[in-house]
Short mmCIF file of N, CA and C in Angstrom, two decimals:
data_model
loop_
_atom_site.label_atom_id
_atom_site.label_comp_id
_atom_site.label_asym_id
_atom_site.label_seq_id
_atom_site.Cartn_x
_atom_site.Cartn_y
_atom_site.Cartn_z
N MET A 1 120.13 208.96 87.00
CA MET A 1 119.58 207.87 87.79
C MET A 1 119.47 206.61 86.94
N ASP A 2 119.04 206.77 85.70
CA ASP A 2 118.91 205.61 84.82
C ASP A 2 120.25 204.93 84.58
N ALA A 3 121.30 205.72 84.36
CA ALA A 3 122.62 205.15 84.12
C ALA A 3 123.10 204.36 85.33
N VAL A 4 122.84 204.87 86.53
CA VAL A 4 123.24 204.17 87.75
C VAL A 4 122.46 202.87 87.88
N ASN A 5 121.16 202.90 87.57
CA ASN A 5 120.36 201.69 87.68
C ASN A 5 120.77 200.63 86.67
N VAL A 6 121.14 201.03 85.48
CA VAL A 6 121.63 200.06 84.49
C VAL A 6 122.95 199.47 84.97
N PHE A 7 123.83 200.31 85.50
CA PHE A 7 125.11 199.84 86.03
C PHE A 7 124.89 198.85 87.17
N ILE A 8 123.99 199.18 88.10
CA ILE A 8 123.68 198.29 89.22
C ILE A 8 123.10 196.97 88.72
N SER A 9 122.21 197.04 87.75
CA SER A 9 121.60 195.83 87.20
C SER A 9 122.66 194.90 86.63
N GLU A 10 123.64 195.48 85.94
CA GLU A 10 124.72 194.67 85.39
C GLU A 10 125.59 194.06 86.49
N LEU A 11 125.82 194.83 87.58
CA LEU A 11 126.58 194.29 88.72
C LEU A 11 125.84 193.13 89.39
N VAL A 12 124.54 193.26 89.53
CA VAL A 12 123.74 192.20 90.16
C VAL A 12 123.76 190.95 89.29
N ASP A 13 123.62 191.14 87.97
CA ASP A 13 123.60 190.00 87.05
C ASP A 13 124.96 189.33 86.90
N ASP A 14 126.04 190.11 86.96
CA ASP A 14 127.38 189.57 86.75
C ASP A 14 128.36 190.26 87.72
N PRO A 15 128.31 189.88 89.00
CA PRO A 15 129.19 190.55 89.98
C PRO A 15 130.66 190.21 89.75
N PRO A 16 131.54 191.15 90.07
CA PRO A 16 132.97 190.87 89.96
C PRO A 16 133.36 189.73 90.90
N GLU A 17 134.45 189.06 90.61
CA GLU A 17 134.88 187.91 91.41
C GLU A 17 135.34 188.31 92.80
N ASN A 18 135.80 189.54 92.99
CA ASN A 18 136.40 189.94 94.26
C ASN A 18 135.45 190.68 95.20
N VAL A 19 134.14 190.58 94.99
CA VAL A 19 133.21 191.28 95.88
C VAL A 19 133.18 190.61 97.24
N ILE A 20 133.04 191.44 98.26
CA ILE A 20 132.99 190.94 99.63
C ILE A 20 131.55 190.63 100.03
N TYR A 21 130.63 191.51 99.65
CA TYR A 21 129.23 191.36 100.01
C TYR A 21 128.41 190.88 98.81
N GLU A 22 127.37 190.15 99.08
CA GLU A 22 126.47 189.71 98.01
C GLU A 22 125.50 190.84 97.69
N TYR A 23 125.29 191.12 96.42
CA TYR A 23 124.39 192.20 96.01
C TYR A 23 122.94 191.73 96.07
N ASN A 24 122.08 192.58 96.58
CA ASN A 24 120.66 192.30 96.67
C ASN A 24 120.03 192.56 95.31
N PRO A 25 119.22 191.63 94.77
CA PRO A 25 118.60 191.84 93.46
C PRO A 25 117.65 193.03 93.43
N GLY A 26 117.18 193.49 94.59
CA GLY A 26 116.29 194.65 94.65
C GLY A 26 117.01 195.98 94.75
N MET A 27 118.35 195.96 94.72
CA MET A 27 119.14 197.19 94.85
C MET A 27 118.88 198.09 93.65
N ARG A 28 118.65 199.39 93.95
CA ARG A 28 118.43 200.35 92.87
C ARG A 28 118.66 201.76 93.37
N CYS A 29 118.91 202.67 92.44
CA CYS A 29 119.04 204.09 92.75
C CYS A 29 117.63 204.68 92.73
N TYR A 30 117.22 205.28 93.83
CA TYR A 30 115.86 205.82 93.89
C TYR A 30 115.82 207.35 93.88
N GLU A 31 116.98 208.01 94.04
CA GLU A 31 116.99 209.47 94.00
C GLU A 31 118.40 209.97 93.71
N VAL A 32 118.48 211.08 92.99
CA VAL A 32 119.75 211.75 92.73
C VAL A 32 119.52 213.24 92.97
N THR A 33 120.44 213.85 93.73
CA THR A 33 120.34 215.29 93.99
C THR A 33 121.64 215.95 93.53
N PHE A 34 121.58 217.27 93.29
CA PHE A 34 122.76 218.03 92.90
C PHE A 34 123.07 219.03 93.99
N GLY A 35 124.35 219.18 94.31
CA GLY A 35 124.76 220.12 95.34
C GLY A 35 126.24 219.98 95.62
N THR A 36 126.64 220.29 96.84
CA THR A 36 128.03 220.18 97.24
C THR A 36 128.30 218.78 97.79
N THR A 37 129.32 218.12 97.24
CA THR A 37 129.66 216.77 97.69
C THR A 37 130.46 216.85 99.00
N GLU A 38 130.72 215.70 99.59
CA GLU A 38 131.52 215.66 100.82
C GLU A 38 132.93 216.21 100.60
N ALA A 39 133.42 216.15 99.38
CA ALA A 39 134.75 216.66 99.06
C ALA A 39 134.74 218.18 98.88
N GLY A 40 133.56 218.79 98.95
CA GLY A 40 133.45 220.23 98.82
C GLY A 40 133.32 220.73 97.40
N THR A 41 133.15 219.83 96.45
CA THR A 41 132.97 220.21 95.04
C THR A 41 131.50 220.10 94.67
N ARG A 42 131.14 220.70 93.57
CA ARG A 42 129.78 220.58 93.07
C ARG A 42 129.64 219.23 92.39
N GLY A 43 128.57 218.54 92.69
CA GLY A 43 128.37 217.22 92.10
C GLY A 43 127.04 216.63 92.51
N TYR A 44 126.91 215.36 92.30
CA TYR A 44 125.66 214.66 92.54
C TYR A 44 125.77 213.70 93.72
N THR A 45 124.65 213.49 94.36
CA THR A 45 124.55 212.46 95.39
C THR A 45 123.50 211.47 94.92
N ALA A 46 123.87 210.21 94.81
CA ALA A 46 122.94 209.15 94.40
C ALA A 46 122.62 208.30 95.62
N TYR A 47 121.34 208.04 95.81
CA TYR A 47 120.87 207.25 96.94
C TYR A 47 120.47 205.86 96.44
N ILE A 48 121.10 204.84 97.01
CA ILE A 48 120.90 203.46 96.58
C ILE A 48 120.21 202.70 97.71
N GLU A 49 119.05 202.10 97.40
CA GLU A 49 118.36 201.30 98.42
C GLU A 49 118.68 199.83 98.23
N LYS A 50 118.44 199.06 99.29
CA LYS A 50 118.72 197.62 99.33
C LYS A 50 120.21 197.33 99.11
N ALA A 51 121.05 198.21 99.67
CA ALA A 51 122.50 198.02 99.60
C ALA A 51 123.05 198.10 101.01
N LEU A 52 124.04 197.31 101.30
CA LEU A 52 124.64 197.33 102.63
C LEU A 52 125.47 198.61 102.79
N PRO A 53 125.16 199.44 103.79
CA PRO A 53 125.86 200.72 103.98
C PRO A 53 127.37 200.59 104.14
N GLU A 54 127.84 199.46 104.61
CA GLU A 54 129.28 199.28 104.81
C GLU A 54 130.02 198.79 103.57
N ASP A 55 129.33 198.63 102.44
CA ASP A 55 129.96 198.11 101.22
C ASP A 55 130.70 199.23 100.48
N ASP A 56 131.88 199.57 100.99
CA ASP A 56 132.67 200.64 100.38
C ASP A 56 133.12 200.29 98.97
N GLY A 57 133.31 199.00 98.69
CA GLY A 57 133.69 198.60 97.34
C GLY A 57 132.63 198.98 96.32
N LEU A 58 131.37 198.77 96.66
CA LEU A 58 130.28 199.14 95.77
C LEU A 58 130.23 200.66 95.61
N ARG A 59 130.37 201.37 96.71
CA ARG A 59 130.34 202.84 96.68
C ARG A 59 131.43 203.37 95.74
N ILE A 60 132.64 202.86 95.89
CA ILE A 60 133.76 203.31 95.07
C ILE A 60 133.55 202.93 93.60
N THR A 61 133.04 201.75 93.36
CA THR A 61 132.79 201.29 91.98
C THR A 61 131.81 202.22 91.27
N ILE A 62 130.75 202.64 91.95
CA ILE A 62 129.76 203.53 91.33
C ILE A 62 130.34 204.93 91.13
N VAL A 63 131.10 205.43 92.11
CA VAL A 63 131.74 206.75 91.96
C VAL A 63 132.68 206.74 90.75
N GLU A 64 133.49 205.70 90.62
CA GLU A 64 134.41 205.60 89.48
C GLU A 64 133.66 205.51 88.16
N PHE A 65 132.58 204.74 88.13
CA PHE A 65 131.77 204.63 86.92
C PHE A 65 131.24 205.99 86.50
N LEU A 66 130.67 206.74 87.43
CA LEU A 66 130.10 208.06 87.10
C LEU A 66 131.17 209.04 86.65
N HIS A 67 132.34 208.96 87.27
CA HIS A 67 133.42 209.86 86.89
C HIS A 67 133.94 209.51 85.49
N GLU A 68 134.12 208.23 85.22
CA GLU A 68 134.63 207.81 83.91
C GLU A 68 133.62 208.06 82.79
N LYS A 69 132.35 207.76 83.04
CA LYS A 69 131.33 207.88 81.99
C LYS A 69 130.90 209.32 81.74
N PHE A 70 130.73 210.10 82.82
CA PHE A 70 130.16 211.45 82.68
C PHE A 70 131.11 212.56 83.12
N GLY A 71 132.24 212.20 83.75
CA GLY A 71 133.17 213.22 84.23
C GLY A 71 132.62 214.02 85.39
N ILE A 72 131.75 213.41 86.21
CA ILE A 72 131.13 214.13 87.32
C ILE A 72 131.63 213.61 88.66
N GLU A 73 131.64 214.50 89.63
CA GLU A 73 131.94 214.13 91.00
C GLU A 73 130.65 213.64 91.64
N SER A 74 130.75 212.66 92.53
CA SER A 74 129.53 212.16 93.15
C SER A 74 129.80 211.58 94.52
N ASP A 75 128.76 211.56 95.30
CA ASP A 75 128.72 210.84 96.57
C ASP A 75 127.67 209.76 96.41
N ILE A 76 127.90 208.62 96.99
CA ILE A 76 126.97 207.51 96.92
C ILE A 76 126.52 207.16 98.34
N VAL A 77 125.22 207.19 98.56
CA VAL A 77 124.67 206.87 99.86
C VAL A 77 124.01 205.49 99.75
N LEU A 78 124.56 204.52 100.47
CA LEU A 78 124.02 203.16 100.45
C LEU A 78 123.11 203.00 101.67
N GLU A 79 121.88 202.55 101.42
CA GLU A 79 120.90 202.41 102.48
C GLU A 79 120.21 201.05 102.39
N TRP A 80 119.86 200.52 103.52
CA TRP A 80 119.08 199.30 103.56
C TRP A 80 117.65 199.67 103.96
N LEU A 81 116.87 200.10 102.98
CA LEU A 81 115.48 200.53 103.23
C LEU A 81 114.52 199.41 102.95
#
């Protein structure tokens, strides 16, 4: 969870030039669970609040980050809580 929050903080502070949606400064990962991912593999699900659920670019960016940094499969749930 800490690694995701640091990654999100860096995205909020310095967003990529090609982002479609503006990132909310209050966006953060508030929970991570372990289990079966949507792809049917064992992995983690990270829940991100203050994020637009339709922001697939953000979802993919976080999945790629977790896979590259830790070699883990993950699902990212974006919620506007």
